[in-house]
Coordinates of C-alpha atoms in Angstrom, one line a residue:
X1412 CA 0.0 0.0 0.0
X1413 CA 2.9 2.3 0.7
X1414 CA 4.4 1.6 -2.6
X1415 CA 1.2 2.6 -4.2
X1416 CA 1.0 5.9 -2.4
X1417 CA 4.6 6.7 -3.2
X1418 CA 3.7 6.1 -7.0
X1419 CA 0.6 8.3 -6.7
X1420 CA 2.7 11.0 -5.0
X1421 CA 5.2 10.6 -7.6
X1422 CA 2.8 11.1 -10.3
X1423 CA 1.0 14.1 -8.7
X1424 CA 4.3 15.9 -8.2
X1425 CA 5.2 15.2 -11.9
X1426 CA 1.8 16.5 -13.1
X1427 CA 2.2 19.7 -10.9
X1428 CA 5.7 20.3 -12.2
X1429 CA 4.6 19.9 -15.8
X1430 CA 1.5 22.4 -15.2
X1431 CA 3.9 25.1 -13.6
X1432 CA 6.2 24.8 -16.5
X1433 CA 3.4 25.3 -18.9
X1434 CA 2.0 28.2 -16.8
X1435 CA 5.5 30.0 -16.9
X1436 CA 5.6 29.5 -20.6
X1437 CA 2.2 30.9 -21.1
X1438 CA 2.9 34.1 -18.9
X1439 CA 6.3 34.6 -20.6
X1440 CA 4.7 34.4 -24.1
X1441 CA 1.6 36.5 -23.3
X1442 CA 3.8 39.3 -22.0
X1443 CA 6.6 39.0 -24.7
X1444 CA 4.2 38.9 -27.6
X1445 CA 2.0 41.5 -26.2
X1446 CA 4.8 43.8 -26.1
X1447 CA 6.0 42.8 -29.5
X1448 CA 2.8 43.3 -31.3
X1449 CA 3.2 47.3 -30.8
X1450 CA 6.3 48.2 -28.7
X1451 CA 5.7 51.9 -29.3
X1452 CA 2.3 52.0 -28.1
X1453 CA 1.9 54.8 -25.5
X1454 CA 0.0 52.4 -23.1
X1455 CA 3.4 50.6 -22.3
X1456 CA 4.8 54.1 -21.1
X1457 CA 1.6 54.6 -19.0
X1458 CA 2.0 51.1 -17.6
X1459 CA 5.7 51.6 -16.5
X1460 CA 5.0 55.0 -15.1
X1461 CA 2.1 53.6 -12.8
X1462 CA 2.5 52.6 -9.3
X1463 CA 4.0 49.3 -8.3
X1464 CA 0.7 48.1 -6.9
X1465 CA -1.0 48.8 -10.3
X1466 CA 1.7 47.0 -12.2
X1467 CA 1.6 44.1 -10.0
X1468 CA -2.1 43.9 -10.3
X1469 CA -1.9 44.2 -14.2
X1470 CA 0.9 41.6 -14.1
X1471 CA -1.3 39.1 -12.1
X1472 CA -4.5 39.6 -14.2
X1473 CA -2.3 39.0 -17.5
X1474 CA -0.9 35.9 -15.8
X1475 CA -4.3 34.7 -14.7
X1476 CA -5.6 35.1 -18.3
X1477 CA -2.6 33.4 -19.7
X1478 CA -3.2 30.6 -17.5
X1479 CA -6.8 30.1 -18.3
X1480 CA -5.8 30.1 -22.1
X1481 CA -3.3 27.2 -21.4
X1482 CA -5.8 25.3 -19.3
X1483 CA -8.4 25.5 -22.1
X1484 CA -5.8 24.6 -24.6
X1485 CA -4.7 21.5 -22.4
X1486 CA -8.2 20.4 -22.0
X1487 CA -8.9 20.5 -25.8
X1488 CA -5.9 18.6 -26.4
X1489 CA -6.9 15.8 -23.7
X1490 CA -10.4 15.4 -25.1
X1491 CA -9.3 15.2 -28.7
X1492 CA -6.9 12.5 -27.5
X1493 CA -9.8 10.5 -26.5
X1494 CA -12.2 11.3 -29.3
X1495 CA -9.7 11.5 -32.5
X1496 CA -6.3 10.2 -31.3
X1497 CA -3.1 11.0 -33.3
X1498 CA -2.8 7.5 -34.8
X1499 CA -5.9 8.1 -36.7
X1500 CA -5.2 10.5 -39.5
X1501 CA -2.7 12.9 -38.0
X1502 CA -3.0 15.5 -40.6
X1503 CA -6.5 15.9 -40.1
X1504 CA -6.3 15.8 -36.1
X1505 CA -3.6 18.7 -36.5
X1506 CA -6.2 20.7 -38.6
X1507 CA -9.0 20.0 -36.2
X1508 CA -6.9 20.7 -33.2
X1509 CA -5.7 24.0 -34.6
X1510 CA -8.8 25.2 -35.7
X1511 CA -10.6 24.5 -32.3
X1512 CA -7.7 26.3 -30.4
X1513 CA -8.1 29.4 -32.5
X1514 CA -11.9 29.6 -32.2
X1515 CA -11.7 28.9 -28.6
X1516 CA -9.0 31.5 -28.0
X1517 CA -10.9 34.1 -30.0
X1518 CA -14.4 33.2 -28.0
X1519 CA -12.5 33.6 -24.7
X1520 CA -11.3 37.0 -25.5
X1521 CA -14.5 38.2 -27.0
X1522 CA -16.4 36.8 -23.9
X1523 CA -14.0 38.6 -21.5
X1524 CA -14.0 41.9 -23.5
X1525 CA -18.0 41.9 -23.3
X1526 CA -17.8 41.2 -19.5
X1527 CA -15.3 43.9 -18.9
X1528 CA -17.4 46.4 -20.8
X1529 CA -20.6 45.6 -19.1
X1530 CA -19.1 45.5 -15.5
X1531 CA -16.5 48.3 -15.6
X1532 CA -17.6 52.1 -15.4
X1533 CA -14.1 53.7 -15.7
X1534 CA -13.1 52.5 -19.1
X1535 CA -11.2 55.2 -21.2
X1536 CA -13.1 56.3 -24.3
X1537 CA -11.3 54.9 -27.4
X1538 CA -12.2 55.3 -30.9
X1539 CA -13.8 52.1 -32.5
X1540 CA -10.7 51.5 -34.7
X1541 CA -8.4 51.6 -31.8
X1542 CA -10.7 49.3 -30.0
X1543 CA -10.9 46.7 -32.7
X1544 CA -7.0 46.9 -33.2
X1545 CA -6.5 46.2 -29.3
X1546 CA -9.2 43.3 -29.6
X1547 CA -7.4 41.9 -32.5
X1548 CA -4.0 42.3 -30.9
X1549 CA -5.5 40.4 -27.7
X1550 CA -6.9 37.8 -29.8
X1551 CA -3.7 37.2 -31.7
X1552 CA -1.8 37.0 -28.6
X1553 CA -3.9 34.3 -27.1
X1554 CA -4.0 32.2 -30.2
X1555 CA -0.3 32.3 -30.2
X1556 CA -0.3 31.2 -26.5
X1557 CA -2.9 28.6 -27.1
X1558 CA -1.1 27.0 -30.2
X1559 CA 2.4 27.1 -28.3
X1560 CA 0.9 25.4 -25.2
X1561 CA -0.8 22.8 -27.6
X1562 CA 2.4 22.1 -29.3
X1563 CA 4.1 21.5 -26.0
X1564 CA 1.5 19.3 -24.9
X1565 CA 1.3 17.4 -28.0
X1566 CA 5.2 17.0 -28.2
X1567 CA 5.0 15.7 -24.5
X1568 CA 2.3 13.2 -25.6
X1569 CA 4.2 11.8 -28.4
X1570 CA 7.4 11.7 -26.3
X1571 CA 5.5 9.7 -23.7
X1572 CA 3.9 7.5 -26.2
X1573 CA 7.3 6.7 -27.9
X1574 CA 8.7 6.0 -24.5
X1575 CA 5.9 3.5 -23.8
X1576 CA 6.0 2.0 -27.1
X1577 CA 9.8 1.6 -26.8
X1578 CA 9.4 -0.1 -23.5
X1579 CA 6.8 -2.5 -24.6
X1580 CA 9.0 -3.2 -27.6
X1581 CA 11.9 -3.9 -25.2
X1582 CA 9.8 -6.1 -22.9
X1583 CA 8.5 -8.0 -26.0
X1584 CA 12.1 -8.6 -27.1
X1585 CA 13.3 -9.6 -23.5
X1586 CA 10.3 -12.1 -23.3
X1587 CA 11.0 -13.4 -26.7
X1588 CA 14.6 -13.8 -25.8
X1589 CA 13.7 -15.8 -22.6
X1590 CA 11.4 -18.0 -24.5
X1591 CA 14.2 -18.6 -27.1
X1592 CA 16.7 -19.5 -24.5
X1593 CA 14.4 -21.8 -22.7
X1594 CA 13.7 -23.6 -26.1
X1595 CA 17.3 -23.6 -26.9
X1596 CA 18.3 -25.1 -23.5
X1597 CA 15.6 -27.8 -23.9
X1598 CA 16.9 -28.5 -27.5
X1599 CA 20.4 -28.7 -26.3
X1600 CA 19.6 -31.0 -23.6
X1601 CA 17.6 -33.3 -26.1
X1602 CA 20.7 -33.3 -28.4
X1603 CA 23.0 -34.3 -25.5
X1604 CA 20.6 -37.3 -24.9
X1605 CA 21.5 -38.5 -28.4
X1606 CA 25.0 -39.4 -27.4
X1607 CA 24.3 -42.1 -24.9
X1608 CA 22.5 -44.6 -27.2
X1609 CA 24.8 -43.5 -30.4
X1610 CA 27.9 -44.5 -28.2
X1611 CA 26.5 -47.5 -26.2
X1612 CA 25.1 -49.4 -29.3
X1613 CA 28.3 -48.9 -31.5
X1614 CA 30.6 -50.3 -28.6
X1615 CA 28.4 -53.0 -26.9
X1616 CA 28.1 -54.8 -30.2
X1617 CA 32.2 -54.8 -30.7
X1618 CA 32.4 -56.0 -27.0
X1619 CA 30.2 -58.9 -27.6
X1620 CA 32.4 -60.0 -30.4
X1621 CA 35.5 -59.6 -28.6
X1622 CA 34.5 -61.4 -25.7
X1623 CA 33.5 -64.7 -28.0
X1624 CA 36.9 -64.4 -29.7
X1625 CA 39.3 -63.5 -26.8
X1626 CA 38.1 -63.2 -23.4
X1627 CA 41.2 -61.5 -22.0
X1628 CA 41.1 -59.0 -24.8
X1629 CA 37.3 -58.6 -24.1
X1630 CA 38.0 -57.8 -20.4
X1631 CA 40.6 -55.1 -21.3
X1632 CA 38.2 -53.8 -23.8
X1633 CA 35.4 -53.6 -21.2
X1634 CA 37.7 -51.9 -18.6
X1635 CA 38.5 -49.2 -21.4
X1636 CA 34.9 -48.9 -22.4
X1637 CA 33.9 -48.4 -18.6
X1638 CA 36.6 -45.7 -18.5
X1639 CA 35.2 -44.0 -21.5
X1640 CA 31.7 -44.3 -20.6
X1641 CA 32.4 -42.9 -17.1
X1642 CA 33.8 -39.8 -19.0
X1643 CA 30.7 -39.7 -21.1
X1644 CA 28.3 -39.7 -18.0
X1645 CA 30.5 -36.8 -16.3
X1646 CA 30.8 -34.7 -19.2
X1647 CA 28.0 -35.2 -21.6
X1648 CA 25.8 -32.6 -19.5
X1649 CA 28.4 -29.8 -19.9
X1650 CA 28.1 -27.5 -23.0
X1651 CA 31.8 -27.2 -23.4
X1652 CA 35.0 -28.7 -22.3
X1653 CA 38.7 -28.0 -22.3
X1654 CA 40.3 -29.4 -25.5
X1655 CA 43.0 -31.1 -23.3
X1656 CA 40.4 -33.2 -21.4
X1657 CA 38.7 -34.2 -24.7
X1658 CA 41.9 -35.3 -26.1
X1659 CA 42.5 -37.6 -23.0
X1660 CA 39.0 -39.1 -23.7
X1661 CA 40.0 -39.6 -27.2
X1662 CA 43.1 -41.5 -26.3
X1663 CA 40.9 -44.1 -24.5
X1664 CA 38.6 -44.1 -27.3
X1665 CA 41.2 -44.6 -29.8
X1666 CA 42.2 -47.9 -27.9
X1667 CA 38.8 -49.1 -28.4
X1668 CA 38.8 -48.4 -32.2
X1669 CA 42.4 -49.9 -32.5
X1670 CA 41.3 -53.0 -30.8
X1671 CA 38.1 -53.1 -32.9
X1672 CA 39.5 -52.5 -36.4
X1673 CA 43.4 -53.0 -36.0
X1674 CA 45.5 -51.8 -38.7
X1675 CA 42.6 -50.7 -40.8
X1676 CA 42.7 -47.2 -39.2
X1677 CA 45.6 -44.8 -38.6
X1678 CA 45.6 -41.8 -36.5
X1679 CA 47.7 -38.9 -36.9
X1680 CA 47.2 -36.2 -33.9
X1681 CA 49.1 -32.9 -33.8
X1682 CA 47.8 -30.4 -31.3
X1683 CA 49.6 -27.2 -30.4
X1684 CA 49.9 -26.9 -26.7
X1685 CA 48.7 -23.2 -26.6
X1686 CA 45.2 -24.4 -27.9
X1687 CA 44.9 -27.2 -25.4
X1688 CA 43.4 -24.6 -22.8
X1689 CA 40.6 -23.6 -25.3
X1690 CA 37.2 -25.1 -25.4
X1691 CA 35.4 -27.5 -27.6
X1692 CA 32.1 -29.5 -27.6
X1693 CA 32.2 -32.6 -25.3
X1694 CA 32.5 -35.9 -27.4
X1695 CA 32.8 -34.0 -30.7
X1696 CA 36.0 -35.8 -31.6
X1697 CA 34.3 -39.0 -30.7
X1698 CA 31.3 -38.2 -33.1
X1699 CA 33.7 -37.3 -36.0
X1700 CA 36.1 -40.4 -35.7
X1701 CA 33.0 -42.7 -35.4
X1702 CA 31.5 -40.9 -38.5
X1703 CA 34.8 -41.5 -40.7
X1704 CA 34.9 -45.1 -39.7
X1705 CA 31.2 -45.6 -40.4
X1706 CA 31.2 -44.3 -43.9
X1707 CA 34.6 -45.5 -45.2
X1708 CA 36.5 -48.7 -45.8
X1709 CA 39.1 -49.8 -43.3
X1710 CA 41.6 -52.3 -44.4
X1711 CA 45.2 -53.1 -43.6
X1712 CA 46.3 -52.8 -47.3
X1713 CA 44.6 -49.5 -47.6
X1714 CA 44.1 -48.1 -44.0
X1715 CA 41.6 -45.1 -43.2
X1716 CA 43.9 -42.2 -42.3
X1717 CA 42.3 -40.1 -39.8
X1718 CA 44.3 -36.6 -39.0
X1719 CA 43.6 -34.5 -36.0
X1720 CA 45.3 -31.1 -35.8
X1721 CA 44.9 -27.3 -35.0
X1722 CA 45.3 -24.3 -37.2
X1723 CA 46.5 -20.8 -36.2
X1724 CA 43.0 -19.6 -36.8
X1725 CA 42.0 -21.4 -33.5
X1726 CA 40.2 -24.1 -35.4
X1727 CA 40.5 -27.9 -34.5
X1728 CA 40.5 -29.9 -37.8
X1729 CA 39.3 -33.6 -38.2
X1730 CA 40.1 -34.9 -41.7
X1731 CA 39.9 -38.3 -43.1
X1732 CA 40.8 -40.0 -46.3
X1733 CA 37.8 -40.7 -48.3
X1734 CA 37.4 -44.4 -49.1
X1735 CA 33.6 -45.0 -49.6
X1736 CA 32.2 -48.3 -48.9
X1737 CA 31.2 -50.5 -51.7
X1738 CA 27.6 -51.0 -50.2
X1739 CA 27.2 -47.8 -48.6
X1740 CA 24.6 -47.8 -45.6
X1741 CA 22.2 -45.0 -45.4
X1742 CA 23.2 -42.3 -43.3
X1743 CA 21.1 -40.6 -40.6
X1744 CA 23.4 -37.6 -40.3
X1745 CA 22.8 -37.6 -36.5
X1746 CA 26.6 -37.1 -35.5
X1747 CA 27.3 -34.2 -37.8
X1748 CA 23.9 -32.4 -37.2
X1749 CA 24.3 -32.8 -33.4
X1750 CA 27.7 -30.9 -33.6
X1751 CA 26.2 -28.3 -35.9
X1752 CA 23.2 -27.5 -33.9
X1753 CA 25.1 -27.4 -30.6
X1754 CA 27.4 -24.8 -31.9
X1755 CA 24.3 -22.9 -33.2
X1756 CA 22.5 -23.3 -30.0
X1757 CA 25.7 -21.9 -28.0
X1758 CA 25.8 -18.9 -30.3
X1759 CA 29.1 -19.8 -31.7
X1760 CA 30.4 -19.7 -35.3
X1761 CA 29.4 -22.9 -37.1
X1762 CA 31.9 -25.5 -38.0
X1763 CA 33.1 -25.7 -41.7
X1764 CA 32.6 -29.0 -43.5
X1765 CA 34.6 -29.6 -46.8
X1766 CA 34.5 -32.7 -49.1
X1767 CA 36.9 -33.3 -52.0
X1768 CA 37.5 -36.3 -54.1
X1769 CA 39.8 -38.1 -51.7
X1770 CA 39.3 -36.1 -48.3
X1771 CA 36.5 -35.2 -46.0
X1772 CA 37.4 -32.5 -43.4
X1773 CA 35.5 -30.9 -40.7
X1774 CA 36.9 -27.7 -38.9
X1775 CA 35.6 -26.9 -35.5
X1776 CA 36.0 -23.5 -34.0
X1777 CA 37.8 -23.4 -30.7
X1778 CA 35.9 -21.6 -27.8

């Protein structure tokens, strides 16, 4: 409740400040324009030669009249904002508002002039031409005041409307960004869950074959497999990982590959030490190595060569010789798509994939 009171008080003070500024501008314009219309009029000399009390009274009456004109102008502007807002044909609204302000200002002056003539007895006798001249000057002065106040109020309205629209747009963008981040986080988690079955099914099938052929080798393979899978469980939920840790995992994984394929695949790894502290995606190397083996021939006579190295552009390159299988299996593209989408979700530069007649190359940006 106290918060609401503070907000109301802040709004009230803001409105009062705005009103005082408008009134001050109206009084200044009234006096300045009244003088500039005819600065050589003898009335000004009589005004300055009068008593201080009379000068003060005349000033207060003029100020009161300027305030009345400004309030009428604000009232007209507010009513038109409800009946004929600016977003509906602004040119027509400008014409209507200007016309009403001019007519209202003229009517107020004429009405006050009639009241003064009917209630005052000591008015000076003026020629009708002088009287019409003074009345015209008075009307012109008040029209100028009315239009200036209207312009200020309209400008303030547009400024507040722009601020409100900008704030709404910012809130909309923020809300959209939060929804997008939530969707990306959910998508990233879904992509990570693809790792487990992709890794398990490929290696359990190999393990079952090795156990039938050589129990000791199968036991060693199961130990390495357990070590690799432990790494997978610990790090698969991470978004990024140090390249040095990923390379240690790759060493264990290569052991599994070598026991599975033998001399049918040759690895050549050359990583600059300065890049080992940078980051990459967990299990990205495992995906690319598995992808190369899955889609190429691996024979002792013509082994598959897999090269892993870094470039000065802070890129981790995984390339392999292209030796397509005779009976090429249908590719699901899960591995490469997984890597590409994870880079995109993390807002990083996408990997570059190049394919030539004899090489398949993937360049992973290091983070």
